[in-house]
Tab-separated table of C-alpha atoms and ligand atoms in Angstrom:
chain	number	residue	atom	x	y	z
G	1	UNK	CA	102.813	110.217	80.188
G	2	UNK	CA	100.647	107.192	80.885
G	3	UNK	CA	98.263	106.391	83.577
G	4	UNK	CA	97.002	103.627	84.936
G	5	UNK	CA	92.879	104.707	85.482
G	6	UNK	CA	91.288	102.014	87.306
G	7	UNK	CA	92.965	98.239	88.385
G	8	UNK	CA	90.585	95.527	89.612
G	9	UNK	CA	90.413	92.285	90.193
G	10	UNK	CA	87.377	90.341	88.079
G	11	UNK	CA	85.711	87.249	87.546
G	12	UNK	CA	85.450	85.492	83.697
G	13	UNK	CA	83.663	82.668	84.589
G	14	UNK	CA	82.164	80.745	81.189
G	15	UNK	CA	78.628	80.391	83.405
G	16	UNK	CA	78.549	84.286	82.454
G	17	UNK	CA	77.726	83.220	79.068
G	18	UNK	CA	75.758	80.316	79.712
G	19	UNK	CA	73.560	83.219	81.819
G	20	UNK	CA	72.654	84.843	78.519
G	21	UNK	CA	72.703	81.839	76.399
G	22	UNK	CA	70.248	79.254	78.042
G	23	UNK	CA	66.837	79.619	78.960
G	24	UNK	CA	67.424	77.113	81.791
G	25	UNK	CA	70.099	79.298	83.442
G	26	UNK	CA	69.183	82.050	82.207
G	27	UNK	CA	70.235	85.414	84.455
G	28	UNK	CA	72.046	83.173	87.145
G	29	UNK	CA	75.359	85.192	86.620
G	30	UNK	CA	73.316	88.678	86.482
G	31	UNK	CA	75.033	89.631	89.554
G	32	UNK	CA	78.748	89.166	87.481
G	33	UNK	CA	77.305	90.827	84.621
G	34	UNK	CA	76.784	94.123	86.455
G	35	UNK	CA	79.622	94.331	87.891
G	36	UNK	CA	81.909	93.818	84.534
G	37	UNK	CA	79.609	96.335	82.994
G	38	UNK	CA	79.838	99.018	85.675
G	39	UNK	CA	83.567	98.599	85.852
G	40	UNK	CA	83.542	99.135	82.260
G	41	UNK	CA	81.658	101.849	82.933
G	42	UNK	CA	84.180	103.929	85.265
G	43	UNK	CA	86.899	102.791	83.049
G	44	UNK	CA	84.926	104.637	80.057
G	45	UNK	CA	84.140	107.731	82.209
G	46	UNK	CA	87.932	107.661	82.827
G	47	UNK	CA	88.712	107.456	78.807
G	48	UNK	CA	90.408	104.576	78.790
G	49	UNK	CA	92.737	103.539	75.975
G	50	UNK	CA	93.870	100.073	76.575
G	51	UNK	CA	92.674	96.983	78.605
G	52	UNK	CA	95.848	94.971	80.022
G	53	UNK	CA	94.256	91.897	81.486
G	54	UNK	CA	96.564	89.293	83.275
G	55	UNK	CA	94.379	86.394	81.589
G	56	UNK	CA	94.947	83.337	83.892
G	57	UNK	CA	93.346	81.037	81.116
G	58	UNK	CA	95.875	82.109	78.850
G	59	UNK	CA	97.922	79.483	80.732
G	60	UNK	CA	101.507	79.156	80.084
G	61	UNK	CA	104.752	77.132	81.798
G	62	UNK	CA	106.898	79.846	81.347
G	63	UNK	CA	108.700	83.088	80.709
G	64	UNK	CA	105.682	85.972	80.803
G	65	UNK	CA	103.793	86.462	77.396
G	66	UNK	CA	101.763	89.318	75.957
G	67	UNK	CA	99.351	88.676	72.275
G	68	UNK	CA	101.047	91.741	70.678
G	69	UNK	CA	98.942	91.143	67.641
G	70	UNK	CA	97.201	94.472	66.011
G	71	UNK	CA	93.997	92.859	65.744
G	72	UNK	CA	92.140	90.458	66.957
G	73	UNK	CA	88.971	88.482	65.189
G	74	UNK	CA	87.451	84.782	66.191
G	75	UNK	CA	85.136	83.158	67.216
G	76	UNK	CA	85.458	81.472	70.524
G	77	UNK	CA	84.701	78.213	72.067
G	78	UNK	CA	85.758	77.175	75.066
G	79	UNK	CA	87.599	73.352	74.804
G	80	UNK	CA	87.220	72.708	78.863
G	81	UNK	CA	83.432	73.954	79.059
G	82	UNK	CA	81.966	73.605	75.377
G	83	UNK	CA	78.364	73.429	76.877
G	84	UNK	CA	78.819	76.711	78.703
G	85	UNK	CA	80.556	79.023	76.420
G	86	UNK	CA	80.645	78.501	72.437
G	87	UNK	CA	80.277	80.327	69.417
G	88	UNK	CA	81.577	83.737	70.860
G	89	UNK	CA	82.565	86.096	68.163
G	90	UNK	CA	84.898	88.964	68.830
G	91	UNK	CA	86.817	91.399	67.106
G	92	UNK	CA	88.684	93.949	69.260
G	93	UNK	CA	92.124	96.124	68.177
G	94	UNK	CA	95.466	95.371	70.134
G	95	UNK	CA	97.845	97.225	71.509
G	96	UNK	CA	101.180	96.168	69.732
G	97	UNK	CA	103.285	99.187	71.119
G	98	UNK	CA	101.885	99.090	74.490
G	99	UNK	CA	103.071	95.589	74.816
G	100	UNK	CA	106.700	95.818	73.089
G	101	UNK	CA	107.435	98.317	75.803
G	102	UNK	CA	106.266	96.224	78.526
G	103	UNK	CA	108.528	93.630	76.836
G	104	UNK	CA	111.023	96.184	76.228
G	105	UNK	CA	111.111	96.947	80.232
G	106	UNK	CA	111.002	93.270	81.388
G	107	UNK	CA	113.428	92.253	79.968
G	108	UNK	CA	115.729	94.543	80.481
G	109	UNK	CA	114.819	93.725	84.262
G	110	UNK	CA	115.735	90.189	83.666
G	111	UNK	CA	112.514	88.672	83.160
G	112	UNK	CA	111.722	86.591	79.993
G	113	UNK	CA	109.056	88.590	78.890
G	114	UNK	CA	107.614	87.858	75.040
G	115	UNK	CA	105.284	90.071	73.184
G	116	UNK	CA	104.151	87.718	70.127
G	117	UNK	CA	102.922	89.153	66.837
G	118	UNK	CA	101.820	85.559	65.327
G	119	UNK	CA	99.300	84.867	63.816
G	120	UNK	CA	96.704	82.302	65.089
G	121	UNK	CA	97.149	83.124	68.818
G	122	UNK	CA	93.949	84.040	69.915
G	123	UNK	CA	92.059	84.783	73.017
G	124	UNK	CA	91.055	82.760	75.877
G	125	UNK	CA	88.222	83.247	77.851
G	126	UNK	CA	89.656	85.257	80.796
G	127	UNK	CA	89.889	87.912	78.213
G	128	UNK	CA	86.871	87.165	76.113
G	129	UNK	CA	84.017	87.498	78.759
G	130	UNK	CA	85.163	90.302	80.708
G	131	UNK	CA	86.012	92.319	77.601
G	132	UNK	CA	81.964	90.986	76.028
G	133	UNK	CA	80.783	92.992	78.982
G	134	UNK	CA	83.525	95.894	79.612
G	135	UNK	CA	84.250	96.566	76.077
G	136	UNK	CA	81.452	95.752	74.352
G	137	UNK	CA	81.639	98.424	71.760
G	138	UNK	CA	84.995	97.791	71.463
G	139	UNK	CA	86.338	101.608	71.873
G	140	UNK	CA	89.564	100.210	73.467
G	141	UNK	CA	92.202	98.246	72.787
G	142	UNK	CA	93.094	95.090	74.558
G	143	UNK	CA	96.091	93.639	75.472
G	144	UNK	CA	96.531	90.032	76.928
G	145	UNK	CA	98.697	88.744	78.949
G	146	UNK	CA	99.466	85.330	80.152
G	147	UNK	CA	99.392	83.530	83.697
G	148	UNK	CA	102.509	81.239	83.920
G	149	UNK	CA	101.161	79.026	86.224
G	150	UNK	CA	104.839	78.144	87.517
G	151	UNK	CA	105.957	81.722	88.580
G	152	UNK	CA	106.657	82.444	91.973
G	153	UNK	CA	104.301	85.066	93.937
G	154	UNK	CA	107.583	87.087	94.114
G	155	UNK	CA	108.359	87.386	90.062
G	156	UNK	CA	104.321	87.907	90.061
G	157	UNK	CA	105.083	90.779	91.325
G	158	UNK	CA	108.280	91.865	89.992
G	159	UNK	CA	106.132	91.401	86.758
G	160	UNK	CA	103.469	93.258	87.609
G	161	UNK	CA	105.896	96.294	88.065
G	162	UNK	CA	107.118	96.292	85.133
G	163	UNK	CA	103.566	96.512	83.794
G	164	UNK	CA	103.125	99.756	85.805
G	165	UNK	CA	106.308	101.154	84.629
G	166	UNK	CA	105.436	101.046	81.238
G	167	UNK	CA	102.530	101.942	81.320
G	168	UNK	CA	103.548	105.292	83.065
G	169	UNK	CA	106.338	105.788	80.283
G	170	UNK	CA	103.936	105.327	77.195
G	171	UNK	CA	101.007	107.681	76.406
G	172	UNK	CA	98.132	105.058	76.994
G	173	UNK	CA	95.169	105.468	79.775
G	174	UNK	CA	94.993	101.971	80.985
G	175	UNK	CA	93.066	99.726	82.890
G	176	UNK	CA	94.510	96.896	84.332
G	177	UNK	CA	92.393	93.505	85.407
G	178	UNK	CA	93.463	90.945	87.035
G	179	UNK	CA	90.777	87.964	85.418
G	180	UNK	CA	90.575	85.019	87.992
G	181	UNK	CA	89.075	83.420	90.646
G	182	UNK	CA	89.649	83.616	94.182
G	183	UNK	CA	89.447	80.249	95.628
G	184	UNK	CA	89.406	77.922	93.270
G	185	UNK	CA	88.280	73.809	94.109
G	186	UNK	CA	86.493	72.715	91.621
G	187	UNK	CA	83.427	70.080	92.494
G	188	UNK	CA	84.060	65.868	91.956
G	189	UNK	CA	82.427	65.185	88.941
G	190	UNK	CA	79.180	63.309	90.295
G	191	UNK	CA	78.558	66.785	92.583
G	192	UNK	CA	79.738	69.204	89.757
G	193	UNK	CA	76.023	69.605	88.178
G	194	UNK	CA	74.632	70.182	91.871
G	195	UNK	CA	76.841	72.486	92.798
G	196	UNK	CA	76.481	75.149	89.325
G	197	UNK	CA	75.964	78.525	91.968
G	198	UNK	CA	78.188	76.912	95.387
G	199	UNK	CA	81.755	77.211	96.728
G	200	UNK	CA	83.351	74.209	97.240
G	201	UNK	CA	84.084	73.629	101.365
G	202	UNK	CA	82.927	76.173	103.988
G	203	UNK	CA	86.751	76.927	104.723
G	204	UNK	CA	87.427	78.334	100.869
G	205	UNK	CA	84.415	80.349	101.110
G	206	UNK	CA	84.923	81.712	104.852
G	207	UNK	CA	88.817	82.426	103.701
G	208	UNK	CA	87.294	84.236	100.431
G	209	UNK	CA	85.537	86.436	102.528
G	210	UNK	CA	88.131	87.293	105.021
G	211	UNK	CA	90.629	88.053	101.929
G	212	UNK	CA	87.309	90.730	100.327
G	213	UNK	CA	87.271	92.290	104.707
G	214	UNK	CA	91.005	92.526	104.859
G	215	UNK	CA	90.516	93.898	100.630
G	216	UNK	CA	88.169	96.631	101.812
G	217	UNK	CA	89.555	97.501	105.043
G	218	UNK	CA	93.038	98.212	103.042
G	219	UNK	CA	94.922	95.729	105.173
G	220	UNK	CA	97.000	94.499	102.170
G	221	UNK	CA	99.846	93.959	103.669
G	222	UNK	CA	98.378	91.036	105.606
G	223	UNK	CA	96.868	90.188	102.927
G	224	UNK	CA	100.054	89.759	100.762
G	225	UNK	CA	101.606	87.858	103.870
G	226	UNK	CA	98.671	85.008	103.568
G	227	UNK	CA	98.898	84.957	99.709
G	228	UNK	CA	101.394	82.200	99.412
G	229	UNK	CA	99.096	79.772	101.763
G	230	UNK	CA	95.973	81.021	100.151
G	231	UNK	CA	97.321	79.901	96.997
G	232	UNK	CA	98.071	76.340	97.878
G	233	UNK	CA	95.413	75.715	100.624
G	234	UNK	CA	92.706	77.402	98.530
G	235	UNK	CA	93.617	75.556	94.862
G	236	UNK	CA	94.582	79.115	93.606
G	237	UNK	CA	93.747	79.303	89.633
G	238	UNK	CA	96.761	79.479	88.208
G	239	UNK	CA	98.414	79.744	91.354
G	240	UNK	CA	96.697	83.201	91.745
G	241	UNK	CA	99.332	85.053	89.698
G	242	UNK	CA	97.262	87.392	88.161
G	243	UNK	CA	96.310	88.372	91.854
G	244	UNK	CA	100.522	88.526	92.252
G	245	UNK	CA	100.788	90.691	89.188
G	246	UNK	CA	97.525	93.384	90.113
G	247	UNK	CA	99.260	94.056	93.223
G	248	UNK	CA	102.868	94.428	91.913
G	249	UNK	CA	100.685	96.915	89.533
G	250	UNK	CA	99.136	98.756	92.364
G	251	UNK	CA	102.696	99.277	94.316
G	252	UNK	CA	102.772	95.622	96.446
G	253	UNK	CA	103.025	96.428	100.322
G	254	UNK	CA	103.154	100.399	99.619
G	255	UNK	CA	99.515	100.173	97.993
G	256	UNK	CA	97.751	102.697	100.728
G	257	UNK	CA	94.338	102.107	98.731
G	258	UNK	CA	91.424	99.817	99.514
G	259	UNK	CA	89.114	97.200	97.339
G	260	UNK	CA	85.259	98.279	96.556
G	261	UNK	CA	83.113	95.440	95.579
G	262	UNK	CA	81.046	95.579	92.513
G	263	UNK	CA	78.010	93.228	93.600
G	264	UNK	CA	78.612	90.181	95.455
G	265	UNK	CA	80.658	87.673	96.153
G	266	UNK	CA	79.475	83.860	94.285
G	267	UNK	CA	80.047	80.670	94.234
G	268	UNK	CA	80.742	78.960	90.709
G	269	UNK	CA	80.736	75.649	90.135
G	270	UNK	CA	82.642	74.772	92.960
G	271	UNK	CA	85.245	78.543	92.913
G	272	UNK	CA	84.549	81.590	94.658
G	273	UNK	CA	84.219	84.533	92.843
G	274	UNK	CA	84.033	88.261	92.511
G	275	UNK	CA	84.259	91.962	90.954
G	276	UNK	CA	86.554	93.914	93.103
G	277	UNK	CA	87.720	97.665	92.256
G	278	UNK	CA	91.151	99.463	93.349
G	279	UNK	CA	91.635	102.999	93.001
G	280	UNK	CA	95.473	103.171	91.802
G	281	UNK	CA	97.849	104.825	94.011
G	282	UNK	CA	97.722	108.221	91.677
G	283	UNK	CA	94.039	109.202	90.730
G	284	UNK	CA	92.419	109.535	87.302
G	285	UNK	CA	92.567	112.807	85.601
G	286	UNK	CA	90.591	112.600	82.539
G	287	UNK	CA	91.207	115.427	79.579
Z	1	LIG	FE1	88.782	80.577	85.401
């Protein structure tokens, strides 16, 4: 039977790379760094198998999509920041079962779930930069999974379920990320330069932190009541699905656990960001 090991919530942000890359901002995402690599850490203790990340720059309009390929090689470039993040190469194995029996489950649910085994459908950077730091040796798989940016919170969840379910039915040790911002407003162009480490508006970044206190204090409940308005009032990325799915992953409104965060909370180019750990429901037992 499978088991989910560790869920959390991450950041992916391409200033991650620039960080490494460029002497100029070099070790101004040090902070993000840490975190990804001490979650990768605990997920290693914990003998994981299998990354499922809910990618929310794998961006799709609809039906819920898994890269079911076997492998996967590139090198990466990203076409919306190509002077933070370029000439990533990767190679990392897939999980092609894992992800026909999530597709298996959801659809047999009713949800148009796809698991494609096509070549030429490669990574985006949600999965890319967390998995650079996480998975760097590439000892686990890593299966991606899109963000349709037009699902409700409600099949979100639903989805996210399903996730759980087959997890628990295969024999995989998984952990599941959710890769995306919190709030997400994005600076004018004129400011965007300026404002490289800063939230954009003193109300995104004051309801950020009151999400990460009601996060740690286990008050998810009230936090799943405010997720609909914090996705429209704070410019959700992707309308914050990948936040929709982690819960539906953790159990929803039943989830009796609480968030631990890995560093500290950032501002990035305009979106608020952060490295946020749930212990699932059931804990880790590692042979
Ligand atoms: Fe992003």
């Amino acid at each position: 039977m499978g088991e989910i090991v560790l869920a959390a919530k991450i950041t992916h942000v391409p200033s991650i790379w620039l960080s490494e890359h460029s002497k100029k901002f070099k070790g101004i995402r040090q902070n993000a760094i840490d975190g990804l690599v001490e979650i990768g850490r605990r997920a290693h203790d914990r003998k994981v198998d299998t990354y499922v990340i809910f990618d929310i720059h794998w961006v799709v309009n609809q039906g819920f999509h898994l890269n079911a390929n076997a492998e996967h090689d590139g090198t990466f470039t990203s076409h919306e920041l190509p002077h933070f993040l370029n000439g990533m190469d990767y190679h990392f194995r897939g999980d092609p079962e894992l992800a026909e029996k999530i597709a298996e489950l959801g659809n047999a649910r009713n949800l148009r779930v796809m698991a494609h085994r096509v070549p030429g459908l490669g990574f985006e950077y949600g999965t890319l930069i967390p998995m650079h730091h996480m998975n760097a040796a590439g000892s686990a798989r890593v299966l991606s999974i899109a963000g349709n940016q037009f699902a409700s919170i409600e099949e979100g969840r639903q989805f996210g379920e399903v996730v759980a379910d087959a997890i628990r039915e295969s024999d995989r040790r998984v952990a599941v990320l959710a890769s995306g911002s919190m709030s997400h407003q994005f600076w004018p162009n004129h400011l965007s330069a300026a404002g490289i480490n800063e939230v954009n508006t003193e109300f995104n970044r004051q309801v950020d932190l009151r999400v990460l206190e009601l996060w740690q204090t286990g008050r998810i409940k009230e936090f799943l009541a405010m997720l609909p308005d914090y996705r429209d009032r704070c410019f959700g990325e992707g309308g914050m699905i990948d936040t929709a799915h982690l819960f539906g992953v953790l159990g929803w409104d039943t989830y009796e656990g609480s968030g631990e965060i890995i560093g500290e909370y950032f501002g990035s180019s305009g979106t608020g960001q952060v490295n946020v750990v749930f212990e699932p429901s059931e804990p880790s037992t590692p042979k």
